[in-house]
Amino acid sequence: MRALPTVMAGAPKSLGEGTAASIQAHGVLAGLDSEGLVTHLSANACELLGRLAPVLGERLRLEHVAGDAQLLASLSGPQSTNFFEADALRHRQVALNGRSFDLLVHRHPGPTLVEWEWCQQEPMRQELGPALHRIVQNLRRQDTAQALLEEAVRSVRAVTGLDRTMVYRFRREDVGGGGDVVAEACIPELPSFLGYSFPDEAIPQATRRLCQLNAVRLIADAHSQPVPVFNLDPSARPLDLTYAVLRSPEPLPVDYLRQSDMGAAMTLPLMIEDQLWGVIISHHRTRLQVPYPTRSICAVLAELVSAQLQSQLAQDRIARERQLEHLRSTLLDQMQSAVETAQVLSARSQEIAEAFGAEAMLVSHQSSLHAHGPVTPQLWSTLRRWLSESGVDDGHAYATDSLALAAPALADELGGWAGLLSISYDASSQGRILLLRRERLDTVTWGAWPVLSERARTLHLVQSSEETLRGFSKPWAHEDVAALDALGADLRRLVAARVAEMHRYRDAVSAMLHARPDTAASPGTDEPEGRFERVLHQAMELSLLRQGVRPLIRTPVDLGELLAERIGAAQQRHHGTSIYFETPAVHEGEAAIAVQGEPDRLARLFDGLLENAVRHGHAGESVVVRVGREGSEALVEISNISPPIAESVVAALFSPTVPAAIDDSRSGLGFGLYVGQTIALAHGGTLTYTYDDPFVTMAVRLPLEPAP
């Protein structure tokens, strides 16, 4: 995105500074102290009110307030210091000096403000009730947010007669700020602004704050000069006119109107959950003072639109949250009985991606990558490595709509992908969910806005232009991020429960493996029902096997065929895992590499070693399996890229009391290497560990089958 110029340096720094001591020319303003004395008065009081103009240092008289003695009495005396308890605004219509005025009294904390706004146009009176009823009914009939906004601009324009009325929606700060024109009603003679975008500088924060505090803001004549407000005490600070109807506008919007050949403007806030969601902005080609009663009607309509818009957006959000909650509940139900959470997530990856509006998804677990969508394994590995190193998704969901900005070092590898939503749910086993969105090539039409020339210190208008934005995806909604956060929390609790359960079974199996032959019960012939009952059954057999009580049933086993079968099974369990199988060339007449053994036991040996290699190897790197002859022995080596095992641990590597850090108790009971060594020893062989940077290798040696 192009660099945007900074806003005018002379803009008000706070709501009480800058132009706060001046008003627009179509009215008179007075400020009263707690005794009812006029302490502030606009310079045009005599011009508009003649001999009835208030006088600095004196009290107002009955004729100033349409003979309302009660109102006059209320202008003096103590005020509430609580804004919400203050008498915020009173309105009367009065006739002074041959002119009609809307009399407005503000009783906020601080000086009381009294304004006389000159009525130069008759407010809408004919059939006001029926007309408003029709407008309200039309607004309430709209069943989508967009339809509501389109009806709102038509209604406001119909009530005011302004040439153009738009809804300008502010973007979230986390997706770049600024805003867009999302609805418009306009006369044919003016160009449409619908779809135009504007940077943050177009509506500064001070202006937005004023929109929040005032139900309606009017610039009646962009070409008139502001009228100063005199102070009875020249040394006192200028009067704060934040809530004044006649308050002079900031220089930026006035200059924008002038350079755009517009004469008047009106702004209505759209508030959602007490935040400024957007504004209804109206422009007119000539000077136009929309009467105060008409503006009040528009303010009520804006509040109605805000309430209905908030309700519609809430309904949309609730429907979205329910959809994601149903998916989350379904996943958790399936995970309760699954061996690995990653398998459930992988099996439903397409459904999950579609629910989150993603075009690709990755579930990583240990060294396995379960991918959905057209993303290269290299990019998946790169993203996972970046997330692990940066830790941005540890403990909570991480979202960005521009990976190129979030991780500039990866920009050349993204290949059109831009949005990432991810969470790490199990750091120990590298458990992580990644969702990707493609880059969205948007042609943005930038509307014209005024900026300050640093050299000449004058305002000039940046002309409209088009720009193609690259490197950004559709932003992730708050509901998406919250849903993945909730799923991640559920997965962390599930993993913690599994680990605790594994430790309980680990203790039971450890006791069984150390049982004496005469005390170990012989396994029955009935197949145990539960998963851990089967594990205990196998542990009992293993104990008897290691102690020589349980003999092997030996048959010739072709190691090449057996390994190919077990490698295929491992790749089925860990979709996306690369396992390279290296076998020696077989010459004519040469026998296959075969041993005498029990096929099921040997299969369990190689399954366990393959599982360890896949689990502990670096993500995206291949596991390498070699089989060959070495003298009178068959040699099988299973290698993976991984850091070496600490020397203090290697000595106890094949012990049933090995720490859980070696055998990951999230996926098993932690006896894998002990089981493997037991099976190798029972076949007259060995199982050993070596490290040759960067490979960890487990080597199985078994006696070759004697030649016939």
XYZ file of C-alpha atoms in Angstrom:
708
model
C 0.000 0.000 0.000
C 1.319 3.453 -0.799
C 2.541 5.748 1.963
C -0.183 8.177 2.960
C 0.535 11.857 3.764
C 0.113 13.126 7.303
C -2.866 15.160 8.426
C -2.747 18.921 8.884
C -0.429 19.873 11.728
C -2.678 22.691 12.836
C -5.697 20.468 13.504
C -7.085 20.642 17.055
C -5.077 18.569 19.501
C -8.058 18.140 21.808
C -11.732 18.899 21.774
C -11.301 22.194 23.622
C -8.497 23.670 21.510
C -7.925 25.084 18.044
C -11.216 26.371 16.625
C -13.102 25.834 19.923
C -13.339 29.631 20.530
C -15.354 30.379 17.389
C -18.764 29.524 15.967
C -20.496 29.379 12.587
C -22.044 32.617 11.342
C -25.719 31.579 11.305
C -26.286 31.998 15.032
C -25.292 33.586 18.336
C -23.714 31.898 21.356
C -23.408 32.979 24.988
C -21.681 31.267 27.909
C -23.020 31.745 31.450
C -21.348 31.172 34.794
C -23.054 29.582 37.813
C -24.591 32.967 38.759
C -26.183 33.319 35.333
C -23.824 36.106 34.199
C -22.775 36.220 30.530
C -19.043 35.436 30.557
C -18.680 34.565 26.846
C -20.445 36.056 23.818
C -20.028 35.648 20.068
C -18.984 38.735 18.102
C -22.119 38.682 15.903
C -24.640 39.058 18.763
C -25.618 42.641 17.911
C -25.729 41.899 14.170
C -28.310 39.118 14.535
C -30.150 40.076 17.747
C -29.958 43.872 17.497
C -30.841 45.781 20.679
C -31.907 42.502 22.328
C -28.381 41.126 22.185
C -27.020 39.880 25.553
C -24.264 41.928 27.165
C -21.034 40.563 28.641
C -21.146 40.715 32.441
C -24.966 40.946 32.621
C -27.722 38.379 33.053
C -30.087 37.209 30.312
C -33.600 38.666 30.282
C -36.994 37.029 29.714
C -37.170 38.126 26.074
C -33.966 36.219 25.371
C -35.707 32.934 26.279
C -39.188 33.462 24.788
C -40.587 34.636 28.133
C -39.947 31.247 29.779
C -39.347 32.303 33.399
C -38.709 28.728 34.537
C -36.063 28.243 31.850
C -34.465 31.593 32.731
C -34.331 30.662 36.416
C -32.688 27.331 35.590
C -29.764 29.074 33.884
C -28.223 30.001 37.225
C -27.498 27.916 40.286
C -25.327 24.839 40.875
C -24.920 22.243 38.137
C -24.384 18.550 38.468
C -20.773 17.519 37.975
C -21.987 14.243 36.514
C -22.540 14.539 32.771
C -25.244 11.863 32.795
C -27.225 13.728 35.476
C -26.898 17.109 33.750
C -29.777 18.749 31.862
C -27.992 18.233 28.544
C -30.174 20.202 26.103
C -33.369 22.230 26.019
C -34.992 23.624 22.883
C -37.415 26.496 22.288
C -38.351 28.574 19.256
C -38.159 32.337 19.797
C -38.578 35.526 17.757
C -35.975 38.253 18.289
C -35.139 41.325 16.199
C -37.655 40.298 13.528
C -36.046 36.894 13.041
C -36.976 33.360 14.118
C -34.427 31.417 16.147
C -34.066 27.944 17.591
C -33.060 28.554 21.216
C -30.794 25.796 22.553
C -29.639 25.569 26.177
C -26.875 23.152 27.262
C -26.382 22.475 30.970
C -23.206 20.394 30.962
C -20.537 20.534 33.672
C -18.788 23.877 33.151
C -20.304 27.078 31.729
C -23.919 26.882 30.570
C -24.179 27.388 26.803
C -27.087 29.300 25.255
C -27.382 29.340 21.445
C -29.717 31.188 19.120
C -29.633 29.466 15.715
C -31.250 31.574 12.996
C -34.094 29.702 11.254
C -33.585 30.528 7.582
C -35.547 27.564 6.226
C -38.855 26.110 7.317
C -38.505 22.630 8.808
C -40.618 19.837 7.353
C -44.062 20.138 8.933
C -46.632 18.839 6.476
C -47.773 15.332 7.371
C -44.691 14.906 9.552
C -46.169 12.022 11.556
C -47.228 9.837 8.590
C -43.965 10.566 6.748
C -41.847 9.542 9.728
C -43.991 6.467 10.250
C -43.337 5.368 6.655
C -39.604 5.982 7.018
C -39.403 4.001 10.263
C -41.440 1.135 8.812
C -39.198 0.991 5.737
C -36.098 0.854 7.934
C -37.512 -1.916 10.101
C -38.448 -4.031 7.078
C -34.816 -4.402 5.975
C -33.485 -7.870 6.808
C -29.784 -7.395 6.017
C -27.248 -4.841 7.201
C -26.536 -3.656 3.648
C -30.222 -3.186 2.814
C -30.664 -1.231 6.059
C -27.800 1.132 5.225
C -29.099 1.711 1.706
C -32.558 2.559 3.051
C -30.973 4.836 5.676
C -29.200 7.044 3.117
C -32.375 7.312 1.033
C -34.376 8.327 4.115
C -31.918 10.962 5.367
C -31.603 12.498 1.918
C -35.399 12.587 1.532
C -35.815 14.355 4.897
C -33.034 16.934 4.413
C -32.968 17.555 0.659
C -29.163 17.310 0.634
C -27.560 16.391 -2.704
C -25.551 13.348 -1.562
C -25.883 11.105 1.493
C -23.412 8.284 2.208
C -22.613 5.715 4.869
C -18.900 5.705 5.624
C -17.794 2.628 7.558
C -14.570 2.699 9.565
C -12.222 -0.238 9.156
C -10.699 -1.969 12.166
C -7.329 -0.579 13.210
C -5.773 -4.065 12.968
C -6.569 -4.200 9.236
C -5.177 -0.804 8.312
C -7.746 1.706 9.564
C -9.383 4.230 7.259
C -12.782 3.420 5.850
C -15.034 2.859 2.854
C -18.242 4.305 1.423
C -20.637 1.337 1.642
C -24.002 2.951 0.758
C -25.027 6.100 -1.114
C -28.016 8.104 -2.340
C -27.022 10.858 -4.751
C -28.438 13.219 -7.380
C -27.461 12.275 -10.960
C -25.421 15.470 -11.427
C -22.821 14.406 -8.838
C -20.278 11.599 -9.301
C -20.841 8.547 -7.137
C -18.500 7.879 -4.204
C -19.858 4.373 -3.606
C -16.964 1.962 -3.058
C -14.407 4.724 -2.520
C -11.834 4.209 0.234
C -10.198 6.850 2.407
C -7.177 6.715 4.742
C -7.268 7.455 8.463
C -6.177 11.023 7.764
C -9.439 11.793 5.956
C -11.382 11.816 9.258
C -8.947 12.580 12.118
C -9.452 11.152 15.587
C -10.530 14.533 17.029
C -13.306 14.732 14.432
C -14.399 11.166 15.195
C -14.557 11.972 18.886
C -16.837 14.939 18.174
C -19.064 12.640 16.105
C -19.408 10.333 19.099
C -20.320 13.162 21.470
C -22.817 14.936 19.211
C -25.949 13.382 17.729
C -25.641 15.544 14.617
C -23.056 17.978 13.213
C -23.837 20.589 10.553
C -21.569 22.760 8.411
C -24.155 25.172 7.005
C -21.810 27.271 4.855
C -18.299 26.055 4.097
C -17.391 29.443 2.599
C -18.380 31.630 5.567
C -15.834 32.905 8.056
C -15.911 31.689 11.684
C -17.175 34.136 14.296
C -14.952 34.588 17.377
C -16.343 34.189 20.892
C -15.325 37.008 23.265
C -14.387 36.281 26.864
C -15.256 38.588 29.767
C -11.853 37.670 31.207
C -9.368 37.842 28.297
C -6.777 35.917 30.306
C -9.076 32.903 30.801
C -8.790 29.869 28.549
C -11.096 29.741 25.495
C -14.589 28.399 26.016
C -14.925 24.663 25.283
C -17.648 24.320 22.649
C -17.521 20.537 22.308
C -21.299 20.201 22.675
C -22.260 23.466 20.959
C -24.518 23.161 17.913
C -22.921 26.247 16.335
C -19.332 25.142 16.990
C -16.981 25.993 14.113
C -15.870 22.919 12.174
C -12.250 21.830 12.005
C -10.158 23.216 9.110
C -9.802 19.842 7.388
C -13.472 19.135 6.530
C -14.063 22.797 5.632
C -11.167 22.815 3.198
C -12.314 19.485 1.762
C -15.765 20.934 1.041
C -14.322 24.076 -0.525
C -11.911 22.251 -2.799
C -14.629 19.743 -3.741
C -17.014 22.579 -4.732
C -19.394 21.711 -1.912
C -21.146 24.302 0.232
C -22.616 22.365 3.177
C -22.347 19.048 5.014
C -24.069 17.126 7.797
C -22.774 14.175 9.824
C -24.672 11.611 11.910
C -22.866 8.970 14.007
C -23.634 5.247 13.767
C -22.825 3.739 17.163
C -22.449 -0.009 17.703
C -21.917 -1.151 21.299
C -20.863 2.383 22.294
C -18.207 2.486 19.570
C -18.210 4.638 16.436
C -18.914 2.055 13.714
C -19.371 4.606 10.940
C -21.029 7.889 10.008
C -23.825 9.040 7.726
C -22.311 11.954 5.790
C -24.313 14.310 3.574
C -22.978 16.917 1.129
C -24.714 19.781 -0.678
C -23.399 21.841 -3.569
C -24.538 25.171 -2.111
C -25.000 26.692 1.317
C -27.828 24.910 3.149
C -28.840 25.303 6.760
C -30.872 22.227 7.603
C -33.278 23.383 10.369
C -32.573 22.145 13.865
C -35.904 20.230 14.168
C -35.155 18.453 10.885
C -31.651 17.600 12.089
C -33.164 16.239 15.298
C -35.388 13.944 13.245
C -32.304 12.722 11.371
C -30.509 12.132 14.682
C -33.395 9.937 15.842
C -33.289 8.038 12.539
C -29.539 7.516 12.964
C -30.103 6.108 16.451
C -32.787 3.787 15.076
C -30.455 2.652 12.284
C -27.656 2.111 14.824
C -29.886 -0.018 17.046
C -31.195 -2.097 14.150
C -27.716 -2.424 12.634
C -26.330 -3.586 15.981
C -29.119 -6.160 16.221
C -28.524 -7.389 12.660
C -24.765 -7.645 13.134
C -25.321 -9.442 16.444
C -27.625 -11.955 14.745
C -25.041 -12.554 12.023
C -22.323 -12.960 14.644
C -24.406 -15.363 16.749
C -25.231 -17.487 13.687
C -21.534 -17.618 12.823
C -20.559 -18.473 16.389
C -23.137 -21.277 16.493
C -21.779 -22.734 13.257
C -18.227 -22.741 14.613
C -19.359 -24.030 18.016
C -21.158 -26.969 16.371
C -17.981 -27.849 14.474
C -15.895 -27.578 17.646
C -18.314 -29.784 19.597
C -18.300 -32.423 16.847
C -14.496 -32.478 16.751
C -14.205 -32.845 20.524
C -16.701 -35.721 20.583
C -14.631 -37.601 18.013
C -11.348 -36.831 19.760
C -12.496 -38.383 23.029
C -12.215 -41.872 21.522
C -9.419 -41.203 19.005
C -5.854 -42.375 19.505
C -4.465 -39.039 18.269
C -6.197 -35.670 18.008
C -4.246 -34.911 14.836
C -5.938 -37.819 13.060
C -9.408 -36.359 13.714
C -8.331 -32.864 12.671
C -6.702 -34.248 9.530
C -9.738 -36.336 8.557
C -11.998 -33.268 8.789
C -9.515 -30.700 7.488
C -11.613 -29.752 4.448
C -14.697 -29.152 6.603
C -12.672 -27.113 9.116
C -11.051 -25.017 6.381
C -14.425 -24.252 4.788
C -15.955 -23.309 8.151
C -13.174 -20.770 8.749
C -13.222 -19.483 5.176
C -9.696 -20.778 4.509
C -8.397 -22.267 1.256
C -5.784 -24.476 2.929
C -5.165 -26.097 6.298
C -2.304 -27.866 8.012
C -2.362 -30.012 11.130
C 1.116 -30.678 12.462
C 1.889 -33.267 15.105
C 5.446 -34.218 15.985
C 7.188 -34.549 12.601
C 3.977 -35.283 10.681
C 2.248 -32.719 8.483
C -1.394 -33.374 7.540
C -2.194 -30.905 4.761
C -5.324 -29.886 2.888
C -5.114 -27.485 -0.022
C -2.613 -26.633 -2.774
C 0.306 -25.574 -0.583
C 3.802 -26.954 -1.082
C 5.331 -29.035 1.743
C 8.250 -26.601 1.749
C 5.967 -23.640 2.541
C 4.158 -25.592 5.262
C 7.511 -26.457 6.865
C 8.701 -22.860 6.564
C 5.548 -21.492 8.189
C 5.662 -24.040 10.998
C 9.319 -23.272 11.678
C 8.598 -19.513 11.738
C 5.698 -19.978 14.158
C 7.789 -22.192 16.444
C 10.662 -19.712 16.497
C 8.524 -16.588 16.896
C 6.057 -18.112 19.389
C 3.281 -15.780 18.206
C 0.609 -18.489 18.517
C 1.708 -20.032 21.817
C -1.318 -20.207 24.103
C -3.619 -18.125 21.915
C -4.690 -17.864 18.298
C -2.576 -15.710 16.002
C -4.110 -13.984 12.980
C -2.705 -11.835 10.199
C -4.063 -10.850 6.816
C -0.559 -10.099 5.502
C 2.164 -12.665 6.097
C 4.497 -10.566 3.975
C 4.256 -7.765 6.554
C 4.208 -10.057 9.598
C 7.213 -12.108 8.422
C 9.128 -10.148 5.736
C 11.800 -12.858 5.523
C 9.178 -15.272 4.151
C 7.783 -12.904 1.500
C 9.557 -14.569 -1.437
C 8.280 -18.035 -0.458
C 4.571 -17.269 0.031
C 3.509 -17.880 -3.568
C 0.241 -15.940 -3.366
C -0.728 -16.875 0.201
C -1.316 -13.943 2.554
C -3.661 -14.689 5.483
C -2.682 -16.958 8.386
C -4.724 -18.081 11.403
C -2.907 -20.516 13.687
C -2.660 -21.871 17.202
C -0.207 -24.130 19.013
C -2.100 -26.552 21.232
C 0.762 -28.832 22.348
C 4.279 -27.420 22.200
C 5.935 -30.674 23.351
C 4.639 -32.646 20.369
C 4.638 -29.649 17.986
C 0.837 -29.836 17.808
C -0.417 -26.915 15.752
C -3.310 -25.917 13.469
C -2.628 -23.549 10.557
C -5.269 -22.037 8.254
C -4.336 -20.081 5.135
C -6.099 -17.603 2.873
C -4.943 -16.535 -0.551
C -3.837 -13.054 -1.443
C -6.816 -10.958 -2.538
C -6.011 -8.592 -5.395
C -8.227 -5.588 -4.712
C -8.439 -2.532 -6.892
C -9.028 0.265 -4.395
C -10.444 3.596 -5.517
C -9.025 6.226 -3.204
C -11.293 9.216 -2.719
C -9.887 12.740 -2.714
C -8.933 14.219 0.664
C -7.064 17.365 1.794
C -3.539 17.218 3.200
C -1.036 19.765 4.425
C 1.793 20.814 2.131
C 4.873 20.811 4.367
C 6.681 23.395 2.236
C 3.917 25.939 1.731
C 1.986 25.115 4.943
C -1.228 25.151 2.913
C -3.906 22.541 2.351
C -4.306 20.898 -1.024
C -6.577 18.136 -2.286
C -5.118 14.730 -3.113
C -7.017 13.659 -6.210
C -8.905 10.394 -6.547
C -6.853 7.472 -7.797
C -6.952 3.709 -8.233
C -4.478 1.296 -6.712
C -4.155 -2.486 -6.747
C -3.385 -3.723 -3.251
C -1.256 -6.858 -3.056
C -0.113 -9.025 -0.201
C -3.376 -8.944 1.777
C -6.101 -11.540 2.260
C -9.640 -11.093 3.477
C -9.244 -10.183 7.181
C -10.063 -12.828 9.775
C -13.239 -12.045 11.717
C -13.171 -11.812 15.504
C -15.441 -14.875 15.570
C -12.847 -16.898 13.618
C -10.046 -15.994 16.013
C -12.203 -16.618 19.101
C -13.364 -20.010 17.767
C -9.810 -21.215 17.107
C -8.780 -19.922 20.538
C -11.559 -21.975 22.146
C -10.648 -25.084 20.132
C -6.998 -24.681 21.127
C -7.940 -24.440 24.811
C -10.065 -27.595 24.514
C -7.220 -29.453 22.808
C -4.763 -28.416 25.524
C -7.116 -29.755 28.209
C -7.604 -32.975 26.245
C -3.845 -33.451 25.822
C -3.251 -32.818 29.540
C -5.898 -35.405 30.460
C -4.349 -37.908 28.046
C -0.885 -37.379 29.533
C -2.200 -37.946 33.066
C -3.997 -41.100 31.920
C -0.877 -42.361 30.152
C 1.173 -41.946 33.313
C -1.302 -44.060 35.290
C -1.141 -46.855 32.731
C 2.619 -46.476 32.507
C 2.924 -47.286 36.203
C 0.708 -50.360 35.772
C 2.677 -51.646 32.773
C 6.012 -50.976 34.490
C 4.949 -53.109 37.442
C 3.882 -55.911 35.097
C 7.153 -55.839 33.140
C 9.101 -56.327 36.365
C 6.926 -59.195 37.610
C 8.576 -62.602 38.225
C 7.631 -65.433 35.839
C 5.904 -67.404 38.585
C 3.756 -64.417 39.597
C 2.871 -63.135 36.097
C -0.522 -64.332 35.007
C -0.665 -66.101 31.673
C -2.548 -64.088 29.052
C -5.924 -65.509 28.158
C -7.177 -66.258 24.714
C -10.025 -63.724 24.794
C -9.242 -60.430 23.028
C -9.324 -57.546 25.547
C -11.956 -54.919 24.803
C -10.356 -51.547 25.579
C -7.255 -49.945 24.128
C -5.333 -49.937 27.386
C -6.580 -53.398 28.289
C -4.928 -54.542 25.052
C -1.737 -52.715 26.054
C -1.702 -54.474 29.419
C -2.306 -57.801 27.674
C 0.659 -57.143 25.354
C 2.836 -56.009 28.273
C 2.119 -59.280 30.049
C 3.178 -61.227 26.958
C 6.291 -59.059 26.660
C 7.288 -59.786 30.250
C 6.979 -63.522 29.651
C 8.862 -63.238 26.349
C 11.809 -61.376 27.913
C 12.059 -63.927 30.707
C 12.028 -66.869 28.276
C 8.670 -68.203 29.440
C 6.883 -67.346 26.180
C 8.627 -69.052 23.176
C 8.640 -67.528 19.672
C 6.866 -69.228 16.792
C 9.511 -68.803 14.090
C 9.022 -68.793 10.328
C 11.143 -67.392 7.471
C 10.567 -63.608 7.181
C 11.615 -61.527 4.144
C 12.756 -58.277 5.785
C 12.420 -56.260 2.555
C 8.769 -57.234 2.157
C 7.999 -56.762 5.851
C 9.616 -53.307 5.969
C 7.824 -52.166 2.804
C 4.522 -53.217 4.377
C 5.242 -51.452 7.702
C 6.448 -48.284 5.927
C 3.174 -48.185 3.991
C 1.205 -48.558 7.228
C 3.214 -45.738 8.865
C 2.526 -43.421 5.935
C -1.170 -44.229 6.228
C -1.103 -43.269 9.909
C 0.936 -40.111 9.282
C -0.414 -38.679 6.064
C 2.156 -36.494 4.326
C 5.168 -38.081 6.034
C 8.048 -38.872 3.684
C 9.844 -42.201 4.296
C 12.677 -43.153 1.951
C 13.290 -46.927 1.746
C 16.773 -47.920 0.580
C 17.385 -51.569 -0.346
C 20.491 -53.145 -1.866
C 20.463 -54.224 -5.484
C 19.427 -57.878 -5.806
C 21.517 -59.830 -8.306
C 20.190 -62.796 -10.249
C 20.153 -65.919 -8.148
C 20.760 -63.980 -4.923
C 18.400 -64.775 -2.046
C 16.287 -62.131 -0.356
C 17.377 -60.796 3.044
C 15.493 -63.139 5.347
C 15.560 -64.085 9.029
C 13.901 -66.709 11.182
C 11.366 -64.971 13.369
C 7.810 -64.303 14.426
C 6.322 -61.891 11.828
C 3.926 -60.138 14.220
C 6.684 -59.473 16.761
C 9.070 -58.148 14.130
C 6.294 -55.981 12.700
C 5.759 -54.506 16.174
C 9.508 -53.854 16.482
C 9.705 -51.934 13.194
C 6.378 -50.146 13.783
C 7.706 -48.772 17.060
C 10.982 -47.592 15.532
C 9.217 -45.977 12.576
C 6.777 -44.267 14.957
C 9.659 -42.836 17.003
C 11.472 -41.627 13.878
C 8.370 -39.910 12.498
C 7.460 -38.452 15.871
C 10.839 -36.993 16.795
C 12.231 -36.076 13.384
C 12.219 -32.504 12.089
C 9.007 -31.513 10.346
C 9.145 -31.855 6.582
C 12.302 -34.006 6.616
C 12.271 -37.596 5.360
C 12.778 -40.665 7.501
C 15.364 -42.977 5.900
C 15.113 -46.796 6.170
C 17.947 -49.059 4.989
C 18.131 -52.854 4.923
C 21.173 -54.929 4.042
C 23.589 -57.671 5.049
C 26.566 -57.319 7.349
C 28.426 -60.585 7.662
C 26.071 -63.226 9.043
C 23.533 -60.651 10.161
C 20.751 -58.677 8.577
C 21.047 -54.944 9.334
C 18.055 -52.580 9.404
C 18.751 -48.869 10.056
C 15.960 -46.352 10.652
C 17.208 -42.738 10.671
C 15.644 -39.328 11.179
C 17.037 -35.798 11.343
C 16.983 -34.740 14.978
C 19.262 -33.381 17.721
C 21.295 -36.061 19.541
C 19.924 -37.647 22.699
C 21.684 -36.390 25.827
C 24.523 -38.654 26.962
C 23.025 -38.915 30.447
C 19.902 -40.445 28.902
C 21.523 -42.809 26.398
C 22.614 -45.242 29.143
C 18.989 -45.775 30.206
C 17.536 -45.539 26.711
C 16.262 -49.140 26.598
C 15.143 -49.315 30.207
C 11.460 -49.557 31.166
C 12.150 -46.741 33.642
C 13.286 -44.341 30.881
C 12.042 -40.764 31.494
C 8.924 -39.756 29.608
C 10.908 -37.056 27.801
C 12.501 -39.761 25.641
C 9.365 -41.682 24.722
C 6.561 -39.167 24.259
C 3.816 -40.105 26.699
C 1.300 -38.083 24.687
C 1.252 -40.814 22.055
C 2.178 -43.940 24.006
C 3.189 -45.289 27.367
C 6.897 -44.580 26.902
C 8.155 -48.177 26.591
C 8.731 -48.227 22.826
C 12.502 -48.732 22.820
C 12.335 -51.241 25.665
C 9.737 -53.244 23.718
C 11.870 -53.068 20.575
C 14.986 -54.270 22.355
C 13.065 -57.119 23.994
C 11.819 -58.354 20.606
C 15.307 -58.037 19.048
C 16.928 -59.970 21.918
C 14.269 -62.690 21.727
C 15.256 -63.165 18.069
C 18.949 -63.416 18.958
C 19.648 -59.888 17.747
C 20.378 -56.376 19.077
C 18.940 -52.859 18.978
C 21.411 -49.963 19.260
C 21.444 -46.161 19.047
C 23.968 -44.019 17.147
C 24.173 -40.348 16.137
C 25.905 -39.127 12.991
C 25.066 -35.441 12.545
C 22.304 -34.712 11.637
C 20.883 -38.253 11.842
C 19.644 -40.190 14.861
C 19.775 -43.873 13.877
C 18.286 -46.967 15.479
C 20.003 -50.119 14.145
C 18.512 -53.627 14.382
C 20.789 -56.619 13.809
C 19.224 -60.075 13.407
C 20.799 -63.438 12.472
C 20.276 -64.199 8.788
C 18.305 -67.300 7.909
C 20.787 -70.101 7.146
C 21.223 -70.861 3.460
C 19.299 -73.986 2.333
